[in-house]
């Protein structure tokens, strides 16, 4: 039986503390013989992202580290908005409803303040 890939996920809203944390976890994984992907899900503001992302970028690790930040989150929200509106318009084509209940696809914006991860 094929073993599933292990992924270590770090959800955060304080990016300034993550670089040190990632280094410690990575060292611990390496010392104990584990190879895995590390993914950081950042819910920080764009201004703070610009300030603290370079610290994370300079972090030296043995394992691969992937970052999902404010821009990717906004792309994901846009994708969801498009999919929801498309799905609604497709399903309502037969009933001749012309107004999308998602208020022109802006109703998901409030989720931006909710951490998905």
Short mmCIF file of N, CA, C and O in Angstrom, two decimals:
data_model
loop_
_atom_site.label_atom_id
_atom_site.label_comp_id
_atom_site.label_asym_id
_atom_site.label_seq_id
_atom_site.Cartn_x
_atom_site.Cartn_y
_atom_site.Cartn_z
N UNK A 1 0.85 -1.18 0.00
CA UNK A 1 0.00 0.00 0.00
C UNK A 1 0.89 1.24 0.00
O UNK A 1 1.85 1.35 0.76
N UNK A 2 0.53 2.20 -0.85
CA UNK A 2 1.30 3.43 -0.96
C UNK A 2 1.02 4.34 0.23
O UNK A 2 -0.14 4.61 0.57
N UNK A 3 2.10 4.83 0.84
CA UNK A 3 1.95 5.72 2.00
C UNK A 3 1.60 7.13 1.51
O UNK A 3 2.16 7.62 0.53
N UNK A 4 0.69 7.78 2.20
CA UNK A 4 0.29 9.14 1.84
C UNK A 4 1.39 10.12 2.17
O UNK A 4 2.13 9.95 3.14
N UNK A 5 1.48 11.17 1.35
CA UNK A 5 2.47 12.22 1.57
C UNK A 5 2.10 13.05 2.81
O UNK A 5 0.94 13.40 3.01
N UNK A 6 3.10 13.33 3.62
CA UNK A 6 2.87 14.14 4.81
C UNK A 6 3.13 15.61 4.48
O UNK A 6 4.14 15.95 3.87
N UNK A 7 2.20 16.46 4.91
CA UNK A 7 2.32 17.90 4.70
C UNK A 7 2.12 18.57 6.05
O UNK A 7 1.16 18.27 6.77
N UNK A 8 3.01 19.48 6.40
CA UNK A 8 2.90 20.24 7.65
C UNK A 8 2.40 21.64 7.30
O UNK A 8 3.01 22.34 6.50
N UNK A 9 1.29 22.05 7.90
CA UNK A 9 0.65 23.32 7.57
C UNK A 9 0.74 24.27 8.76
O UNK A 9 0.47 23.88 9.90
N UNK A 10 1.12 25.52 8.47
CA UNK A 10 1.22 26.55 9.50
C UNK A 10 0.25 27.68 9.14
O UNK A 10 0.54 28.49 8.27
N UNK A 11 -0.92 27.73 9.79
CA UNK A 11 -1.81 28.88 9.58
C UNK A 11 -1.35 30.02 10.48
O UNK A 11 -0.99 29.80 11.64
N UNK A 12 -1.33 31.23 9.95
CA UNK A 12 -0.85 32.35 10.77
C UNK A 12 -1.50 33.66 10.37
O UNK A 12 -1.93 33.84 9.24
N UNK A 13 -1.55 34.56 11.31
CA UNK A 13 -1.90 35.94 11.03
C UNK A 13 -0.79 36.85 11.57
O UNK A 13 -0.93 38.06 11.61
N UNK A 14 0.33 36.25 11.99
CA UNK A 14 1.48 37.01 12.49
C UNK A 14 2.74 36.49 11.78
O UNK A 14 3.50 35.71 12.34
N UNK A 15 2.94 36.93 10.58
CA UNK A 15 4.03 36.44 9.75
C UNK A 15 5.41 36.70 10.36
O UNK A 15 6.34 35.94 10.15
N UNK A 16 5.52 37.73 11.17
CA UNK A 16 6.83 38.08 11.75
C UNK A 16 7.40 36.95 12.62
O UNK A 16 8.60 36.83 12.77
N UNK A 17 6.56 36.10 13.17
CA UNK A 17 7.02 35.02 14.04
C UNK A 17 7.25 33.69 13.31
O UNK A 17 7.76 32.75 13.89
N UNK A 18 6.85 33.62 12.06
CA UNK A 18 6.82 32.34 11.36
C UNK A 18 8.21 31.84 10.96
O UNK A 18 8.47 30.63 11.02
N UNK A 19 9.10 32.71 10.54
CA UNK A 19 10.42 32.28 10.06
C UNK A 19 11.15 31.44 11.11
O UNK A 19 11.65 30.34 10.80
N UNK A 20 11.20 31.91 12.32
CA UNK A 20 11.85 31.17 13.41
C UNK A 20 11.15 29.84 13.67
O UNK A 20 11.79 28.82 13.88
N UNK A 21 9.84 29.87 13.66
CA UNK A 21 9.06 28.65 13.91
C UNK A 21 9.33 27.61 12.84
O UNK A 21 9.55 26.44 13.14
N UNK A 22 9.35 28.05 11.58
CA UNK A 22 9.61 27.13 10.47
C UNK A 22 11.00 26.52 10.59
O UNK A 22 11.18 25.31 10.37
N UNK A 23 11.98 27.32 10.94
CA UNK A 23 13.35 26.80 11.11
C UNK A 23 13.40 25.71 12.18
O UNK A 23 14.04 24.67 11.99
N UNK A 24 12.75 25.94 13.30
CA UNK A 24 12.76 24.96 14.39
C UNK A 24 12.04 23.67 14.00
O UNK A 24 12.54 22.58 14.25
N UNK A 25 10.86 23.80 13.40
CA UNK A 25 10.14 22.61 12.96
C UNK A 25 10.94 21.84 11.91
O UNK A 25 11.05 20.62 11.96
N UNK A 26 11.50 22.57 10.94
CA UNK A 26 12.27 21.93 9.88
C UNK A 26 13.46 21.17 10.46
O UNK A 26 13.73 20.03 10.07
N UNK A 27 14.16 21.79 11.38
CA UNK A 27 15.30 21.13 12.02
C UNK A 27 14.84 19.85 12.75
O UNK A 27 15.48 18.79 12.63
N UNK A 28 13.74 19.93 13.46
CA UNK A 28 13.21 18.79 14.19
C UNK A 28 12.81 17.66 13.22
O UNK A 28 13.12 16.49 13.46
N UNK A 29 12.15 18.01 12.13
CA UNK A 29 11.77 17.00 11.14
C UNK A 29 13.02 16.33 10.56
O UNK A 29 13.09 15.11 10.43
N UNK A 30 14.02 17.13 10.22
CA UNK A 30 15.24 16.61 9.59
C UNK A 30 16.00 15.69 10.55
O UNK A 30 16.43 14.60 10.18
N UNK A 31 16.16 16.13 11.79
CA UNK A 31 16.87 15.33 12.79
C UNK A 31 16.20 13.98 13.00
O UNK A 31 16.85 12.97 13.22
N UNK A 32 14.87 13.96 12.91
CA UNK A 32 14.12 12.72 13.12
C UNK A 32 13.85 11.95 11.82
O UNK A 32 13.06 11.00 11.81
N UNK A 33 14.49 12.36 10.73
CA UNK A 33 14.42 11.62 9.48
C UNK A 33 13.15 11.79 8.68
O UNK A 33 12.81 10.93 7.87
N UNK A 34 12.47 12.91 8.86
CA UNK A 34 11.23 13.15 8.12
C UNK A 34 11.48 14.12 6.98
O UNK A 34 12.14 15.14 7.15
N UNK A 35 10.95 13.79 5.81
CA UNK A 35 10.97 14.69 4.66
C UNK A 35 9.53 15.01 4.31
O UNK A 35 8.74 14.10 4.02
N UNK A 36 9.15 16.27 4.36
CA UNK A 36 7.78 16.66 4.08
C UNK A 36 7.71 18.07 3.55
O UNK A 36 8.67 18.82 3.63
N UNK A 37 6.58 18.40 3.01
CA UNK A 37 6.33 19.76 2.55
C UNK A 37 5.80 20.58 3.72
O UNK A 37 5.04 20.08 4.54
N UNK A 38 6.21 21.84 3.76
CA UNK A 38 5.71 22.78 4.77
C UNK A 38 4.97 23.88 4.01
O UNK A 38 5.52 24.48 3.09
N UNK A 39 3.72 24.13 4.40
CA UNK A 39 2.94 25.18 3.75
C UNK A 39 2.52 26.20 4.80
O UNK A 39 1.97 25.85 5.84
N UNK A 40 2.79 27.47 4.51
CA UNK A 40 2.41 28.57 5.38
C UNK A 40 1.21 29.27 4.76
O UNK A 40 1.28 29.74 3.62
N UNK A 41 0.10 29.32 5.50
CA UNK A 41 -1.09 30.05 5.08
C UNK A 41 -1.13 31.34 5.90
O UNK A 41 -1.38 31.30 7.10
N UNK A 42 -0.88 32.45 5.23
CA UNK A 42 -0.74 33.74 5.89
C UNK A 42 -2.01 34.57 5.73
O UNK A 42 -2.46 34.83 4.62
N UNK A 43 -2.58 35.01 6.84
CA UNK A 43 -3.78 35.84 6.84
C UNK A 43 -3.44 37.28 7.25
O UNK A 43 -4.29 38.00 7.75
N UNK A 44 -2.21 37.66 7.07
CA UNK A 44 -1.72 38.99 7.42
C UNK A 44 -2.19 40.01 6.39
O UNK A 44 -2.52 39.67 5.26
N UNK A 45 -2.17 41.28 6.74
CA UNK A 45 -2.51 42.33 5.78
C UNK A 45 -1.39 42.45 4.74
O UNK A 45 -0.26 42.01 4.97
N UNK A 46 -1.71 43.05 3.63
CA UNK A 46 -0.71 43.20 2.56
C UNK A 46 0.43 44.09 3.03
O UNK A 46 1.59 43.81 2.72
N UNK A 47 0.14 45.13 3.80
CA UNK A 47 1.20 46.02 4.29
C UNK A 47 2.18 45.25 5.18
O UNK A 47 3.40 45.38 5.04
N UNK A 48 1.65 44.45 6.09
CA UNK A 48 2.53 43.67 6.96
C UNK A 48 3.22 42.54 6.20
O UNK A 48 4.34 42.16 6.53
N UNK A 49 2.56 42.02 5.19
CA UNK A 49 3.18 41.01 4.33
C UNK A 49 4.46 41.56 3.71
O UNK A 49 5.50 40.91 3.74
N UNK A 50 4.36 42.76 3.16
CA UNK A 50 5.54 43.39 2.53
C UNK A 50 6.66 43.61 3.54
O UNK A 50 7.83 43.51 3.21
N UNK A 51 6.30 43.87 4.77
CA UNK A 51 7.29 44.13 5.82
C UNK A 51 7.98 42.85 6.30
O UNK A 51 9.19 42.84 6.51
N UNK A 52 7.23 41.77 6.48
CA UNK A 52 7.76 40.57 7.12
C UNK A 52 8.04 39.39 6.19
O UNK A 52 8.71 38.44 6.59
N UNK A 53 7.54 39.44 4.96
CA UNK A 53 7.78 38.32 4.05
C UNK A 53 9.27 38.09 3.78
O UNK A 53 9.69 36.93 3.70
N UNK A 54 10.09 39.13 3.65
CA UNK A 54 11.52 38.88 3.43
C UNK A 54 12.17 38.01 4.51
O UNK A 54 13.09 37.25 4.22
N UNK A 55 11.70 38.10 5.75
CA UNK A 55 12.22 37.24 6.82
C UNK A 55 11.94 35.77 6.51
O UNK A 55 12.81 34.92 6.69
N UNK A 56 10.74 35.49 6.06
CA UNK A 56 10.39 34.12 5.71
C UNK A 56 11.17 33.67 4.48
O UNK A 56 11.63 32.54 4.40
N UNK A 57 11.33 34.56 3.54
CA UNK A 57 12.05 34.25 2.30
C UNK A 57 13.51 33.88 2.57
O UNK A 57 14.08 33.06 1.86
N UNK A 58 14.11 34.45 3.57
CA UNK A 58 15.51 34.19 3.91
C UNK A 58 15.69 32.94 4.77
O UNK A 58 16.82 32.53 5.03
N UNK A 59 14.61 32.33 5.17
CA UNK A 59 14.67 31.16 6.05
C UNK A 59 15.30 29.98 5.31
O UNK A 59 14.89 29.63 4.21
N UNK A 60 16.29 29.39 5.92
CA UNK A 60 16.98 28.22 5.35
C UNK A 60 16.35 26.95 5.92
O UNK A 60 16.27 26.78 7.13
N UNK A 61 15.90 26.08 5.01
CA UNK A 61 15.28 24.82 5.43
C UNK A 61 15.77 23.67 4.57
O UNK A 61 16.22 23.87 3.44
N UNK A 62 15.67 22.48 5.12
CA UNK A 62 15.97 21.25 4.37
C UNK A 62 14.73 20.87 3.55
O UNK A 62 14.83 20.52 2.38
N UNK A 63 13.57 20.95 4.18
CA UNK A 63 12.31 20.62 3.52
C UNK A 63 11.81 21.81 2.70
O UNK A 63 12.14 22.95 2.98
N UNK A 64 10.99 21.50 1.68
CA UNK A 64 10.40 22.56 0.86
C UNK A 64 9.36 23.33 1.66
O UNK A 64 8.56 22.74 2.38
N UNK A 65 9.38 24.66 1.51
CA UNK A 65 8.42 25.53 2.18
C UNK A 65 7.63 26.26 1.10
O UNK A 65 8.21 26.88 0.21
N UNK A 66 6.30 26.18 1.19
CA UNK A 66 5.41 26.86 0.26
C UNK A 66 4.64 27.92 1.03
O UNK A 66 4.32 27.74 2.20
N UNK A 67 4.33 29.02 0.35
CA UNK A 67 3.69 30.15 0.98
C UNK A 67 2.40 30.52 0.24
O UNK A 67 2.39 30.66 -0.98
N UNK A 68 1.31 30.68 1.00
CA UNK A 68 0.05 31.15 0.46
C UNK A 68 -0.29 32.43 1.21
O UNK A 68 -0.59 32.38 2.40
N UNK A 69 -0.20 33.56 0.51
CA UNK A 69 -0.38 34.85 1.17
C UNK A 69 -1.60 35.60 0.69
O UNK A 69 -2.51 35.03 0.07
N UNK A 70 -1.64 36.90 0.97
CA UNK A 70 -2.82 37.72 0.67
C UNK A 70 -3.20 37.74 -0.81
O UNK A 70 -4.39 37.72 -1.13
N UNK A 71 -2.22 37.76 -1.72
CA UNK A 71 -2.55 37.80 -3.14
C UNK A 71 -3.23 36.50 -3.59
O UNK A 71 -4.22 36.53 -4.31
N UNK A 72 -2.69 35.37 -3.17
CA UNK A 72 -3.29 34.08 -3.53
C UNK A 72 -4.68 33.94 -2.91
O UNK A 72 -5.59 33.38 -3.51
N UNK A 73 -4.83 34.44 -1.71
CA UNK A 73 -6.12 34.39 -1.05
C UNK A 73 -7.15 35.20 -1.84
O UNK A 73 -8.28 34.75 -2.06
N UNK A 74 -6.76 36.38 -2.30
CA UNK A 74 -7.65 37.22 -3.10
C UNK A 74 -8.00 36.53 -4.42
O UNK A 74 -9.15 36.57 -4.87
N UNK A 75 -7.02 35.86 -5.04
CA UNK A 75 -7.29 35.11 -6.27
C UNK A 75 -8.31 34.00 -6.00
O UNK A 75 -9.19 33.75 -6.82
N UNK A 76 -8.17 33.34 -4.87
CA UNK A 76 -9.08 32.26 -4.51
C UNK A 76 -10.50 32.80 -4.30
O UNK A 76 -11.47 32.21 -4.75
N UNK A 77 -10.63 33.92 -3.63
CA UNK A 77 -11.94 34.52 -3.39
C UNK A 77 -12.57 34.93 -4.72
O UNK A 77 -13.76 34.71 -4.95
N UNK A 78 -11.78 35.50 -5.61
CA UNK A 78 -12.28 35.87 -6.94
C UNK A 78 -12.76 34.63 -7.69
O UNK A 78 -13.83 34.64 -8.31
N UNK A 79 -11.98 33.57 -7.63
CA UNK A 79 -12.37 32.31 -8.26
C UNK A 79 -13.70 31.81 -7.71
O UNK A 79 -14.59 31.42 -8.47
N UNK A 80 -13.86 31.82 -6.39
CA UNK A 80 -15.12 31.39 -5.78
C UNK A 80 -16.28 32.26 -6.23
O UNK A 80 -17.37 31.75 -6.54
N UNK A 81 -16.06 33.57 -6.25
CA UNK A 81 -17.12 34.48 -6.69
C UNK A 81 -17.56 34.16 -8.11
O UNK A 81 -18.76 34.11 -8.40
N UNK A 82 -16.60 33.95 -8.99
CA UNK A 82 -16.92 33.65 -10.39
C UNK A 82 -17.67 32.34 -10.50
O UNK A 82 -18.65 32.24 -11.23
N UNK A 83 -17.20 31.33 -9.78
CA UNK A 83 -17.85 30.03 -9.85
C UNK A 83 -19.27 30.08 -9.31
O UNK A 83 -20.18 29.49 -9.88
N UNK A 84 -19.47 30.76 -8.20
CA UNK A 84 -20.81 30.85 -7.62
C UNK A 84 -21.76 31.59 -8.54
O UNK A 84 -22.91 31.18 -8.73
N UNK A 85 -21.32 32.69 -9.10
CA UNK A 85 -22.18 33.46 -9.99
C UNK A 85 -22.47 32.67 -11.26
O UNK A 85 -23.61 32.62 -11.71
N UNK A 86 -21.46 32.04 -11.84
CA UNK A 86 -21.66 31.24 -13.04
C UNK A 86 -22.66 30.13 -12.79
O UNK A 86 -23.55 29.88 -13.60
N UNK A 87 -22.50 29.45 -11.67
CA UNK A 87 -23.40 28.35 -11.33
C UNK A 87 -24.84 28.85 -11.15
O UNK A 87 -25.79 28.23 -11.61
N UNK A 88 -24.98 29.99 -10.49
CA UNK A 88 -26.32 30.54 -10.27
C UNK A 88 -26.94 30.94 -11.59
O UNK A 88 -28.09 30.60 -11.88
N UNK A 89 -26.20 31.66 -12.42
CA UNK A 89 -26.75 32.13 -13.69
C UNK A 89 -27.12 30.95 -14.58
O UNK A 89 -28.12 30.99 -15.27
N UNK A 90 -26.32 29.90 -14.56
CA UNK A 90 -26.62 28.71 -15.35
C UNK A 90 -27.91 28.05 -14.86
O UNK A 90 -28.77 27.67 -15.64
N UNK A 91 -28.07 27.93 -13.57
CA UNK A 91 -29.26 27.26 -13.02
C UNK A 91 -30.51 28.11 -13.15
O UNK A 91 -31.61 27.59 -13.21
N UNK A 92 -30.36 29.41 -13.19
CA UNK A 92 -31.52 30.30 -13.25
C UNK A 92 -31.88 30.75 -14.66
O UNK A 92 -32.81 31.51 -14.86
N UNK A 93 -31.16 30.27 -15.64
CA UNK A 93 -31.42 30.69 -17.02
C UNK A 93 -32.86 30.38 -17.43
O UNK A 93 -33.49 31.16 -18.12
N UNK A 94 -33.36 29.26 -16.98
CA UNK A 94 -34.72 28.85 -17.36
C UNK A 94 -35.80 29.68 -16.68
O UNK A 94 -36.90 29.83 -17.20
N UNK A 95 -35.50 30.23 -15.53
CA UNK A 95 -36.52 31.00 -14.81
C UNK A 95 -36.47 32.49 -15.12
O UNK A 95 -37.25 33.26 -14.57
N UNK A 96 -35.56 32.92 -15.97
CA UNK A 96 -35.44 34.31 -16.41
C UNK A 96 -35.16 35.28 -15.26
O UNK A 96 -35.63 36.41 -15.26
N UNK A 97 -34.42 34.85 -14.28
CA UNK A 97 -34.03 35.74 -13.18
C UNK A 97 -32.80 36.50 -13.65
O UNK A 97 -31.82 35.91 -14.10
N UNK A 98 -32.84 37.80 -13.56
CA UNK A 98 -31.74 38.60 -14.10
C UNK A 98 -30.78 39.12 -13.03
O UNK A 98 -29.72 39.61 -13.35
N UNK A 99 -31.16 39.04 -11.77
CA UNK A 99 -30.30 39.57 -10.71
C UNK A 99 -29.67 38.41 -9.94
O UNK A 99 -30.38 37.56 -9.41
N UNK A 100 -28.39 38.39 -9.90
CA UNK A 100 -27.67 37.34 -9.17
C UNK A 100 -27.82 37.61 -7.67
O UNK A 100 -27.57 38.73 -7.22
N UNK A 101 -28.22 36.63 -6.87
CA UNK A 101 -28.41 36.86 -5.44
C UNK A 101 -27.10 37.12 -4.70
O UNK A 101 -27.11 37.51 -3.55
N UNK A 102 -26.00 36.91 -5.37
CA UNK A 102 -24.74 37.15 -4.68
C UNK A 102 -24.31 38.61 -4.88
O UNK A 102 -23.15 38.94 -4.73
N UNK A 103 -25.26 39.47 -5.22
CA UNK A 103 -25.01 40.90 -5.31
C UNK A 103 -23.83 41.20 -6.23
O UNK A 103 -22.85 41.82 -5.83
N UNK A 104 -23.94 40.70 -7.44
CA UNK A 104 -22.89 40.86 -8.44
C UNK A 104 -21.56 40.29 -7.98
O UNK A 104 -20.50 40.83 -8.22
N UNK A 105 -21.66 39.20 -7.30
CA UNK A 105 -20.48 38.40 -6.91
C UNK A 105 -19.57 39.11 -5.92
O UNK A 105 -18.36 38.95 -5.94
N UNK A 106 -20.12 39.90 -5.03
CA UNK A 106 -19.29 40.55 -4.01
C UNK A 106 -19.62 40.06 -2.61
O UNK A 106 -19.06 40.53 -1.64
N UNK A 107 -20.53 39.13 -2.48
CA UNK A 107 -20.95 38.70 -1.15
C UNK A 107 -19.89 37.88 -0.43
O UNK A 107 -19.92 37.78 0.78
N UNK A 108 -18.95 37.31 -1.12
CA UNK A 108 -17.95 36.49 -0.45
C UNK A 108 -16.84 37.35 0.16
O UNK A 108 -16.06 36.90 0.95
N UNK A 109 -16.80 38.61 -0.15
CA UNK A 109 -15.74 39.48 0.36
C UNK A 109 -15.66 39.45 1.88
O UNK A 109 -14.60 39.57 2.44
N UNK A 110 -16.79 39.26 2.55
CA UNK A 110 -16.73 39.25 4.01
C UNK A 110 -15.92 38.06 4.52
O UNK A 110 -15.40 38.11 5.61
N UNK A 111 -15.77 37.02 3.74
CA UNK A 111 -14.95 35.89 4.15
C UNK A 111 -13.47 36.25 4.21
O UNK A 111 -12.68 35.55 4.80
N UNK A 112 -13.08 37.36 3.59
CA UNK A 112 -11.68 37.76 3.59
C UNK A 112 -11.19 37.99 5.02
O UNK A 112 -10.01 37.84 5.29
N UNK A 113 -12.09 38.34 5.91
CA UNK A 113 -11.67 38.56 7.29
C UNK A 113 -11.71 37.28 8.12
O UNK A 113 -11.27 37.25 9.24
N UNK A 114 -12.24 36.21 7.53
CA UNK A 114 -12.31 34.91 8.22
C UNK A 114 -11.17 34.05 7.75
O UNK A 114 -10.91 33.95 6.56
N UNK A 115 -10.46 33.44 8.66
CA UNK A 115 -9.34 32.58 8.27
C UNK A 115 -9.89 31.25 7.78
O UNK A 115 -10.60 30.57 8.50
N UNK A 116 -9.56 30.88 6.55
CA UNK A 116 -10.00 29.62 5.97
C UNK A 116 -9.18 28.45 6.51
O UNK A 116 -9.61 27.33 6.49
N UNK A 117 -7.99 28.70 6.94
CA UNK A 117 -7.02 27.62 7.14
C UNK A 117 -6.76 27.31 8.58
O UNK A 117 -6.68 28.05 9.42
#
